[in-house]
Every structure is written in structure tokens, then in C-alpha cells.
């Protein structure tokens, strides 16, 4: 009784938002490292002799361990068993080690001649490092969601989640904007080294947050992580998997994000080769969706809160995605202005769908199944984040080489863009099915959150 009357750390607005700022910095560094190699695709081909299939292998490696070794599922279990502080530190250490290995492979092994399972040593080891980083980044993502639930419960929880994702997008946009100019000015691997330094800063930040979190735990005495509400349990897994809403959201998530994140990884090269955009700003334009999402996700989130229509908004976002990828696929449209406008439209779609999708998960599942549901959805999403870049890399090498310039292949992106268009069409069909299911099963996705 007396404990509940005491003011806790998270009762102070400044302290809880300060705690969020600390972990948001770690996630910003994670999103930077996640995206920073992508704009360097053409330079990797000329300087390190990585072909498109190897670039696809590296890009997909982010999700390899998460998908084939079920790392997100184990991460969810560790999070529930050992709590936010342990899991967050472990995840951040994995990110640092993985990025360190990636950096070492791209610098120290760049000239190695051998192969491992048919891949250049440098590609294989860099991919292994990126895969370890991917485990850390995804587990850190679910850990931070749980951190927000703990620190902001009964307070500005949805806003805090939106702000954290928005700040993470700053990391992505920075990566796309600085990678090529920095690599040109220094070394091709300098942008990765900067990411490694930021991640070490993120690790220190997470240790600092842990001090606050421990203090909060002492104040609330009962360890929040032990509350049944947030537990990852196999019984819940069965219940979640038997809910049609889960499959529709998970499918929409994997299809939609497969058309955005993997597309962005190849977008810098598309901007340069098809639309003649200058190399120094191509990355900036490829990162525009992240920049747009930074501002628009909280705006659309507010709209969904006040007016509802989440299922319709997801359909709209998927339809916009079809238009964008379809126009990118048209070989006769080569205007740089159209390419940039399409990136802006993609940014709007990239803000619409997540701001409607993630709160919808909270409507479909009761609070005690939410952590499990998010981990499972991230797991299924990672299948796309692994498979699509791998596929696009192989397709580029096999079917799309149209010439050579300055030691790098020139690619015709028509076929890859048709593949992205096809996936976007599937995402619209699933979004429509979700709207039908919403009516049938009464998920209330079209209703406002704030009445
Ligand atoms: C919140 C959501 N995060 C994810 O979907 C992560 N599983 C993957 C992040 C990959 C970042 N390039 C998001 O960022 O919208």
C-alpha cells in the first residue's frame, strides 16, 4: 500500500521520456547499421567484387539466423525469462560483435581469394556478421517494445511507440544519405565503422538505461517481467496461430515489408542506373520513405486513434505500393522527377500501413498474448526480409545484366520491379481479406481507438 503511494521513476514525465531517449538512441544506431551497406551496392561490385547475388545473400543474411534458427522465438523466451535489462544488453552486444565481424570481413578479408560454400570468404564472413547483427537488432526491437510497455503503461504508450519507431527511421535515413559520400571521401567501409562506433555508444546507453530500470524495479518491487501479462508461452502460441486475424496480419506484414525494406536496399542503384540520379544523392532519395515515415507515422497514428478505418488504411497503403512499383517497372518512364515523387508516395504508404497495422495487433489479441504475437509476426516478416533480397540478387545476375560500366554491371530493373509489383498485389488481396475478416470476426479494426 505504502509503496503504491510513492512516486516512481516513470511517474516523472522527464525521466520516462529520458529513458526512452536512451534506448531510442540504441535503436537508431541499429537501424543505421541495418541500412548503411545497401547504398554501396555498386561500389561493392567495383571495389570488393561482390556481384548482385552476393549482395542479395548479404542483405538477406540479416534474417537468416532469425528464420532458420528461430532466433526471434528464443529471443522472446529469453526476454520473458531474464527480463529487459539482460536481453537488451545481450542483444546490443550481439549487434556490436556482428558489426565488428562484418567490418573485419570487408576490410581485413577483402583480398582473400578462397571461397566458403561457393561464396567469397569476405562475403561469407560479412554475411555471418550481419546475421549475428540481425539477431541482436530484432531481439532489441521486441525488447524495446516491452520496455515501453513497462515504463509507459497507463501513460503515453502508443505515442512512445510511435516516437521510438520514428527516431529509428532517422538512423535509416542517415544511413542512406551519408553512405556513398562518406565511402567516396574515405574508405568503402568507413560508413560501417561509424555504425560500429554508434553501436558501442548504444551499448553504453543501454547499460545507463539499465541503472534506471533497476531503480524502477526496486521501486515497484514486483518484477514487471514476471507478470503473466507479458509472458511468451507455448500455450499462447497455439491460441494465436489458430486465430485467422494473426495469419492475415502476419501475411500482410511479410508481403508489405518485403516490398519496402528489400526494395530500398536496391533502390540507390535503381535511382542511379535507370533514372540517372547523381550517385552522391541517390542514397538520400532511396532513404526518403524513412524520412517521410518519421513525420507521417505519428500523424497517421493519431488519425487511426481518432477515426479508426485501420483495415481500409492498410488497403490504401497496399494499393499505393502497387502503383509505385508498377510505375518503377515501366521501362519507358525514366524521368528522375517521377522516380523521386514515387519515393515520396512510397514514404506515405510506408507510414499508412505500419501506423494502422501495429495498433491492429493490439485489437486482435488480448494484452497477455501481445508480446508473443509481435515476436511471431516479426518471425514471419523475417522470412520475407531474408528471401526477397536473396531472390532479387539472383534475378539481377541471371536475367538483368545489360552491360558494364567502370567495372560494375549495368542492370535492367524491369523484372525485379515486376516481382515487387506482384508482391504488392498479394498484399492488397490480403488487406482486403483482413477487412472482410474484421467484419466476420468483429476485431473492430475500423473503429476509432479514442471514442
Ligand atoms: C517496427 C518495425 N520493425 C520491424 O518491422 C523490424 N522487424 C524490422 C526492422 C528492419 C529495419 N530496416 C518498423 O521498423 O516499422
Coordinates of C-alpha atoms and ligand atoms in Angstrom, one line a residue:
X1 CA 0.0 0.0 0.0
X2 CA 2.6 2.5 1.1
X3 CA 4.8 1.5 -2.0
X4 CA 2.0 2.4 -4.4
X5 CA 1.7 5.9 -3.0
X6 CA 5.4 6.6 -3.5
X7 CA 6.3 8.5 -6.7
X8 CA 8.1 6.1 -9.0
X9 CA 10.8 7.0 -11.6
X10 CA 8.4 6.5 -14.5
X11 CA 5.8 8.9 -12.9
X12 CA 8.2 11.7 -13.8
X13 CA 7.5 12.7 -17.4
X14 CA 11.1 13.9 -17.9
X15 CA 12.6 10.6 -16.6
X16 CA 10.4 8.2 -18.5
X17 CA 11.0 10.2 -21.8
X18 CA 14.7 10.4 -20.9
X19 CA 14.8 6.6 -20.5
X20 CA 13.1 6.3 -23.9
X21 CA 15.5 8.7 -25.5
X22 CA 18.4 6.5 -24.2
X23 CA 17.1 3.2 -25.7
X24 CA 15.9 5.0 -28.8
X25 CA 19.5 6.0 -29.4
X26 CA 20.5 2.3 -29.3
X27 CA 17.7 1.5 -31.9
X28 CA 18.7 4.4 -34.1
X29 CA 22.2 3.1 -34.3
X30 CA 20.8 -0.4 -35.0
X31 CA 18.7 1.0 -37.9
X32 CA 21.7 2.9 -39.3
X33 CA 23.9 -0.2 -39.3
X34 CA 21.0 -2.2 -40.8
X35 CA 20.8 0.0 -43.9
X36 CA 24.2 1.5 -44.3
X37 CA 25.7 -1.1 -46.7
X38 CA 22.7 -1.0 -49.1
X39 CA 23.5 2.3 -50.9
X40 CA 27.1 1.0 -51.5
X41 CA 25.9 -1.9 -53.8
X42 CA 27.6 -0.6 -56.9
X43 CA 30.8 0.3 -55.1
X44 CA 30.8 -3.2 -53.5
X45 CA 30.7 -4.5 -57.1
X46 CA 33.6 -2.4 -58.3
X47 CA 35.8 -2.2 -55.2
X48 CA 35.2 -5.5 -53.4
X49 CA 34.0 -7.5 -56.5
X50 CA 30.7 -8.5 -54.8
X51 CA 28.1 -9.5 -57.6
X52 CA 24.4 -8.9 -57.2
X53 CA 23.7 -12.5 -55.9
X54 CA 26.4 -11.9 -53.2
X55 CA 24.8 -8.6 -52.3
X56 CA 21.4 -10.3 -52.1
X57 CA 22.9 -13.1 -49.9
X58 CA 24.5 -10.4 -47.6
X59 CA 21.2 -8.4 -47.4
X60 CA 19.1 -11.5 -46.7
X61 CA 21.6 -12.7 -44.1
X62 CA 20.1 -10.1 -41.7
X63 CA 17.2 -12.5 -41.2
X64 CA 18.9 -15.9 -41.8
X65 CA 19.5 -16.9 -38.2
X66 CA 16.2 -15.4 -37.1
X67 CA 14.4 -17.6 -39.6
X68 CA 16.3 -20.8 -39.8
X69 CA 17.5 -21.0 -36.2
X70 CA 14.2 -19.5 -34.7
X71 CA 16.3 -16.8 -33.0
X72 CA 13.3 -14.4 -32.6
X73 CA 11.4 -17.1 -30.8
X74 CA 14.3 -17.9 -28.5
X75 CA 14.8 -14.1 -28.0
X76 CA 11.1 -13.8 -26.9
X77 CA 11.7 -16.7 -24.4
X78 CA 14.9 -15.1 -23.1
X79 CA 13.2 -11.8 -22.8
X80 CA 10.4 -13.3 -20.6
X81 CA 12.7 -15.4 -18.6
X82 CA 15.6 -13.0 -17.9
X83 CA 13.9 -9.6 -18.5
X84 CA 14.6 -6.4 -20.3
X85 CA 18.0 -5.5 -18.9
X86 CA 19.7 -8.8 -19.6
X87 CA 18.1 -9.3 -23.0
X88 CA 18.7 -5.7 -24.1
X89 CA 22.4 -5.9 -23.1
X90 CA 22.8 -9.3 -24.8
X91 CA 21.0 -8.1 -28.0
X92 CA 23.2 -5.0 -28.1
X93 CA 26.4 -7.0 -27.5
X94 CA 25.4 -9.3 -30.4
X95 CA 24.9 -6.2 -32.6
X96 CA 28.3 -4.9 -31.8
X97 CA 30.0 -8.3 -32.3
X98 CA 28.2 -8.9 -35.5
X99 CA 29.0 -5.5 -37.0
X100 CA 32.6 -5.9 -35.8
X101 CA 32.8 -9.2 -37.8
X102 CA 31.2 -7.6 -40.8
X103 CA 33.6 -4.7 -40.7
X104 CA 36.6 -7.0 -40.3
X105 CA 35.4 -9.2 -43.3
X106 CA 35.0 -6.1 -45.5
X107 CA 38.4 -4.7 -44.6
X108 CA 40.8 -7.4 -43.5
X109 CA 39.4 -10.2 -45.8
X110 CA 38.7 -8.1 -48.8
X111 CA 41.6 -9.5 -50.8
X112 CA 41.2 -13.1 -49.5
X113 CA 41.0 -15.5 -52.5
X114 CA 39.3 -18.6 -51.1
X115 CA 35.6 -19.5 -51.0
X116 CA 33.3 -20.9 -48.4
X117 CA 30.4 -23.0 -49.8
X118 CA 30.9 -21.3 -53.1
X119 CA 30.9 -17.7 -51.7
X120 CA 33.9 -15.4 -51.5
X121 CA 35.4 -15.5 -48.0
X122 CA 34.8 -11.8 -47.4
X123 CA 31.1 -12.1 -48.5
X124 CA 30.5 -15.2 -46.4
X125 CA 32.1 -13.8 -43.2
X126 CA 30.5 -10.3 -43.7
X127 CA 27.1 -12.1 -44.1
X128 CA 27.7 -14.2 -41.0
X129 CA 28.5 -11.0 -39.1
X130 CA 25.4 -9.3 -40.5
X131 CA 23.3 -12.3 -39.5
X132 CA 24.5 -12.1 -35.9
X133 CA 23.8 -8.4 -36.0
X134 CA 20.2 -9.2 -37.3
X135 CA 19.5 -11.4 -34.3
X136 CA 20.6 -8.6 -32.0
X137 CA 18.6 -6.0 -33.9
X138 CA 15.3 -7.9 -34.0
X139 CA 15.6 -9.1 -30.3
X140 CA 16.4 -5.5 -29.4
X141 CA 13.3 -4.4 -31.3
X142 CA 11.0 -6.6 -29.2
X143 CA 12.9 -5.7 -26.0
X144 CA 12.3 -2.0 -26.6
X145 CA 8.6 -2.6 -27.2
X146 CA 8.4 -4.4 -23.9
X147 CA 10.5 -1.6 -22.2
X148 CA 7.9 0.9 -23.5
X149 CA 5.0 -1.2 -22.2
X150 CA 6.7 -1.3 -18.8
X151 CA 7.7 2.4 -18.5
X152 CA 4.6 3.9 -20.2
X153 CA 1.8 1.6 -19.1
X154 CA -1.2 3.8 -18.3
X155 CA 0.6 6.8 -19.8
X156 CA 1.5 7.8 -23.3
X157 CA 2.3 4.3 -24.5
X158 CA 1.1 4.5 -28.2
X159 CA 2.8 7.8 -28.6
X160 CA 6.0 6.5 -27.1
X161 CA 6.0 3.5 -29.5
X162 CA 5.4 5.9 -32.5
X163 CA 8.2 8.2 -31.4
X164 CA 10.6 5.3 -30.9
X165 CA 9.9 3.9 -34.5
X166 CA 10.1 7.5 -35.9
X167 CA 13.6 8.0 -34.2
X168 CA 14.8 4.7 -35.6
X169 CA 13.9 5.9 -39.1
X170 CA 16.3 8.8 -38.5
X171 CA 19.0 6.2 -38.3
X172 CA 17.8 4.6 -41.6
X173 CA 17.6 7.9 -43.4
X174 CA 21.1 9.0 -42.1
X175 CA 22.5 5.7 -43.4
X176 CA 21.0 6.1 -46.9
X177 CA 22.1 9.8 -47.1
X178 CA 25.7 9.5 -45.8
X179 CA 26.9 6.1 -47.0
X180 CA 28.0 6.9 -50.6
X181 CA 29.5 10.4 -49.8
X182 CA 31.3 9.0 -46.8
X183 CA 32.6 6.0 -48.7
X184 CA 33.8 8.2 -51.5
X185 CA 35.5 10.6 -49.1
X186 CA 37.2 7.9 -47.0
X187 CA 37.1 4.1 -47.4
X188 CA 34.2 2.0 -48.6
X189 CA 33.9 0.5 -45.1
X190 CA 34.1 3.8 -43.2
X191 CA 30.2 4.1 -43.0
X192 CA 30.2 0.6 -41.3
X193 CA 33.0 1.7 -38.9
X194 CA 30.9 4.7 -38.0
X195 CA 27.9 2.4 -37.4
X196 CA 30.1 0.2 -35.2
X197 CA 31.2 3.2 -33.1
X198 CA 27.5 4.3 -32.8
X199 CA 26.5 0.8 -31.7
X200 CA 29.2 0.9 -29.0
X201 CA 27.6 4.2 -27.9
X202 CA 24.3 2.4 -28.0
X203 CA 25.7 -0.4 -25.8
X204 CA 26.9 2.2 -23.2
X205 CA 23.5 3.9 -23.5
X206 CA 21.7 0.6 -22.7
X207 CA 23.9 0.0 -19.7
X208 CA 23.0 3.5 -18.5
X209 CA 19.3 2.7 -19.1
X210 CA 19.7 -0.5 -17.1
X211 CA 20.7 1.5 -14.0
X212 CA 17.4 3.5 -14.2
X213 CA 15.4 0.3 -14.9
X214 CA 16.8 -1.5 -11.9
X215 CA 15.9 1.5 -9.8
X216 CA 12.4 1.4 -11.1
X217 CA 12.1 -2.3 -10.4
X218 CA 13.2 -1.7 -6.8
X219 CA 10.5 0.9 -6.5
X220 CA 7.8 -1.2 -7.9
X221 CA 9.2 -4.2 -6.1
X222 CA 7.2 -6.8 -8.0
X223 CA 9.3 -7.5 -11.1
X224 CA 7.1 -6.5 -14.1
X225 CA 8.8 -9.1 -16.3
X226 CA 7.3 -11.8 -14.1
X227 CA 3.8 -10.6 -14.6
X228 CA 1.8 -13.2 -16.6
X229 CA 0.6 -10.4 -18.9
X230 CA 3.8 -10.2 -20.9
X231 CA 4.9 -13.9 -20.9
X232 CA 5.9 -15.7 -24.0
X233 CA 4.2 -19.1 -23.7
X234 CA 3.8 -22.0 -26.0
X235 CA 0.1 -22.3 -25.0
X236 CA -0.4 -18.8 -26.3
X237 CA 1.4 -19.7 -29.5
X238 CA -1.2 -22.3 -30.2
X239 CA -4.1 -19.9 -29.5
X240 CA -2.5 -17.2 -31.6
X241 CA -1.8 -19.5 -34.5
X242 CA -5.5 -20.6 -34.6
X243 CA -6.7 -17.0 -34.9
X244 CA -7.3 -16.1 -38.6
X245 CA -6.5 -12.5 -37.8
X246 CA -3.0 -13.5 -36.9
X247 CA -2.4 -15.1 -40.3
X248 CA -3.8 -12.2 -42.2
X249 CA -1.8 -9.6 -40.2
X250 CA 1.4 -11.7 -40.4
X251 CA 0.9 -12.3 -44.2
X252 CA 0.2 -8.6 -44.8
X253 CA 3.3 -7.7 -42.7
X254 CA 5.6 -10.0 -44.6
X255 CA 4.3 -9.0 -48.0
X256 CA 4.1 -5.3 -47.3
X257 CA 7.5 -5.0 -45.6
X258 CA 9.1 -7.3 -48.4
X259 CA 8.1 -4.6 -50.9
X260 CA 9.6 -1.8 -48.8
X261 CA 12.8 -2.8 -46.9
X262 CA 14.3 -5.1 -49.5
X263 CA 13.3 -2.7 -52.3
X264 CA 15.1 0.2 -50.5
X265 CA 18.3 -1.9 -50.4
X266 CA 18.4 -2.0 -54.2
X267 CA 16.8 1.5 -54.7
X268 CA 20.1 3.5 -54.7
X269 CA 21.3 1.5 -57.7
X270 CA 17.9 1.8 -59.4
X271 CA 18.0 5.6 -59.0
X272 CA 21.5 5.9 -60.5
X273 CA 21.2 3.3 -63.3
X274 CA 17.6 3.9 -64.6
X275 CA 16.9 7.5 -63.6
X276 CA 20.4 9.0 -63.9
X277 CA 20.3 10.5 -60.4
X278 CA 23.7 11.6 -59.2
X279 CA 25.5 9.0 -57.0
X280 CA 26.1 11.5 -54.2
X281 CA 22.3 12.0 -53.6
X282 CA 20.9 8.7 -54.8
X283 CA 21.1 7.2 -51.3
X284 CA 19.2 10.2 -49.9
X285 CA 16.3 9.6 -52.3
X286 CA 16.4 5.9 -51.6
X287 CA 16.0 6.7 -47.9
X288 CA 13.1 9.2 -48.5
X289 CA 10.5 6.7 -47.3
X290 CA 12.2 6.5 -43.9
X291 CA 12.3 10.3 -43.7
X292 CA 8.6 10.6 -44.7
X293 CA 7.7 7.9 -42.2
X294 CA 9.5 9.9 -39.5
X295 CA 7.0 12.7 -39.7
X296 CA 3.9 10.9 -41.1
X297 CA 3.7 7.8 -38.9
X298 CA 2.7 9.8 -35.8
X299 CA 0.2 11.8 -37.8
X300 CA -1.5 8.8 -39.4
X301 CA -1.3 7.0 -36.0
X302 CA -3.3 9.9 -34.5
X303 CA -5.8 9.6 -37.3
X304 CA -6.3 5.9 -36.7
X305 CA -6.7 6.6 -33.0
X306 CA -9.4 9.2 -33.6
X307 CA -11.2 8.0 -36.7
X308 CA -10.4 4.3 -37.0
X309 CA -10.6 2.8 -40.5
X310 CA -7.4 0.8 -39.9
X311 CA -8.3 -2.0 -42.3
X312 CA -9.2 0.5 -45.1
X313 CA -6.0 2.4 -44.5
X314 CA -4.0 -0.8 -44.9
X315 CA -5.7 -1.5 -48.2
X316 CA -5.0 2.1 -49.3
X317 CA -1.3 1.7 -48.4
X318 CA -1.1 -1.6 -50.3
X319 CA -2.8 -0.1 -53.4
X320 CA -0.3 2.8 -53.3
X321 CA 2.5 0.3 -53.2
X322 CA 1.2 -1.4 -56.3
X323 CA 1.1 1.9 -58.2
X324 CA 4.7 2.9 -57.1
X325 CA 6.3 -0.5 -58.0
X326 CA 4.3 -0.8 -61.3
X327 CA 5.5 2.7 -62.5
X328 CA 9.1 1.9 -61.5
X329 CA 8.7 -1.3 -63.6
X330 CA 7.7 0.7 -66.8
X331 CA 10.9 0.8 -68.9
X332 CA 9.8 3.9 -70.8
X333 CA 9.5 6.1 -67.7
X334 CA 13.0 7.3 -66.9
X335 CA 12.4 10.8 -65.5
X336 CA 14.3 11.5 -62.3
X337 CA 11.4 13.6 -61.0
X338 CA 9.0 10.8 -61.4
X339 CA 11.4 8.5 -59.5
X340 CA 11.6 11.0 -56.6
X341 CA 7.8 11.5 -56.5
X342 CA 7.3 7.8 -56.4
X343 CA 9.7 7.6 -53.5
X344 CA 7.6 10.2 -51.7
X345 CA 4.4 8.2 -52.4
X346 CA 6.2 5.1 -51.1
X347 CA 7.0 7.0 -48.0
X348 CA 3.3 7.9 -47.5
X349 CA 2.3 4.2 -48.0
X350 CA 5.2 3.2 -45.6
X351 CA 3.6 5.5 -43.0
X352 CA 0.0 4.5 -43.6
X353 CA 0.3 0.7 -43.2
X354 CA 2.5 0.4 -40.1
X355 CA 0.5 3.1 -38.3
X356 CA -2.6 1.1 -38.9
X357 CA -1.1 -2.4 -38.6
X358 CA 0.8 -2.4 -35.3
X359 CA -2.2 -1.0 -33.3
X360 CA -4.5 -3.5 -35.0
X361 CA -2.4 -6.3 -33.5
X362 CA -3.3 -4.9 -30.1
X363 CA -7.0 -5.0 -31.0
X364 CA -6.9 -8.6 -32.3
X365 CA -5.0 -10.1 -29.3
X366 CA -5.5 -9.7 -25.6
X367 CA -2.7 -7.9 -23.7
X368 CA -1.2 -11.2 -22.3
X369 CA -0.7 -12.5 -25.9
X370 CA 0.7 -9.3 -27.4
X371 CA 4.5 -10.0 -26.8
X372 CA 4.1 -13.5 -28.3
X373 CA 2.1 -12.2 -31.2
X374 CA 4.6 -9.5 -32.1
X375 CA 7.5 -12.0 -31.9
X376 CA 5.7 -14.4 -34.2
X377 CA 4.8 -11.7 -36.6
X378 CA 8.4 -10.4 -36.7
X379 CA 9.5 -14.0 -37.2
X380 CA 7.2 -14.4 -40.3
X381 CA 8.2 -10.9 -41.5
X382 CA 11.9 -12.0 -41.4
X383 CA 11.2 -14.9 -43.9
X384 CA 10.5 -12.2 -46.5
X385 CA 13.4 -10.0 -45.4
X386 CA 15.6 -13.0 -46.0
X387 CA 14.0 -14.5 -49.1
X388 CA 13.2 -11.4 -51.2
X389 CA 16.7 -9.7 -51.3
X390 CA 18.2 -13.2 -52.0
X391 CA 15.8 -13.7 -54.9
X392 CA 16.2 -10.2 -56.3
X393 CA 20.1 -10.6 -56.2
X394 CA 19.9 -13.8 -58.1
X395 CA 17.4 -12.5 -60.7
X396 CA 19.6 -9.4 -61.3
X397 CA 22.7 -11.5 -62.0
X398 CA 20.8 -14.1 -64.1
X399 CA 18.4 -12.1 -66.2
X400 CA 19.0 -8.4 -65.9
X401 CA 22.7 -7.6 -66.8
X402 CA 22.6 -5.3 -69.9
X403 CA 26.2 -4.1 -70.0
X404 CA 29.2 -3.0 -68.0
X405 CA 30.4 0.5 -66.9
X406 CA 33.5 1.3 -64.7
X407 CA 33.9 -2.4 -63.7
X408 CA 30.3 -2.8 -62.5
X409 CA 27.4 -4.5 -64.2
X410 CA 24.6 -2.4 -65.5
X411 CA 21.1 -3.8 -64.7
X412 CA 17.7 -3.5 -66.2
X413 CA 15.4 -3.4 -63.2
X414 CA 12.2 -4.2 -65.0
X415 CA 11.9 -7.8 -63.9
X416 CA 12.8 -7.1 -60.2
X417 CA 10.2 -4.3 -60.2
X418 CA 7.6 -6.7 -61.7
X419 CA 8.3 -9.1 -58.8
X420 CA 7.9 -6.3 -56.2
X421 CA 4.6 -5.3 -58.0
X422 CA 3.4 -8.9 -57.8
X423 CA 4.1 -9.0 -54.1
X424 CA 2.3 -5.7 -53.6
X425 CA -0.8 -7.1 -55.4
X426 CA -0.8 -10.0 -53.0
X427 CA -0.5 -7.6 -50.1
X428 CA -3.6 -5.7 -51.3
X429 CA -5.6 -9.0 -51.6
X430 CA -4.6 -9.9 -48.0
X431 CA -5.5 -6.4 -46.8
X432 CA -8.9 -6.9 -48.4
X433 CA -9.3 -10.3 -46.8
X434 CA -8.4 -8.7 -43.4
X435 CA -11.2 -6.1 -43.9
X436 CA -13.7 -9.0 -44.6
X437 CA -12.4 -10.9 -41.6
X438 CA -12.7 -7.8 -39.5
X439 CA -16.5 -7.8 -40.3
X440 CA -16.8 -11.5 -39.8
X441 CA -14.9 -11.9 -36.5
X442 CA -15.6 -8.4 -35.0
X443 CA -11.9 -7.3 -34.5
X444 CA -13.2 -3.7 -34.5
X445 CA -10.3 -2.6 -36.8
X446 CA -12.4 0.1 -38.4
X447 CA -13.4 1.6 -35.1
X448 CA -11.6 4.6 -33.5
X449 CA -9.4 3.9 -30.5
X450 CA -10.3 7.1 -28.8
X451 CA -14.1 7.4 -28.6
Ligands
LIG1 C1 8.6 -1.6 -36.1 C2 9.0 -2.1 -37.4 N1 10.2 -3.0 -37.2 C3 10.3 -4.1 -37.9 O1 9.4 -4.5 -38.7 C4 11.5 -5.0 -37.7 N2 11.1 -6.3 -37.5 C5 12.4 -4.9 -38.9 C6 13.2 -3.7 -38.9 C7 14.1 -3.6 -40.1 C8 14.6 -2.2 -40.3 N3 15.2 -1.9 -41.6 C9 9.4 -1.0 -38.4 O2 10.5 -0.6 -38.5 O3 8.4 -0.5 -39.0

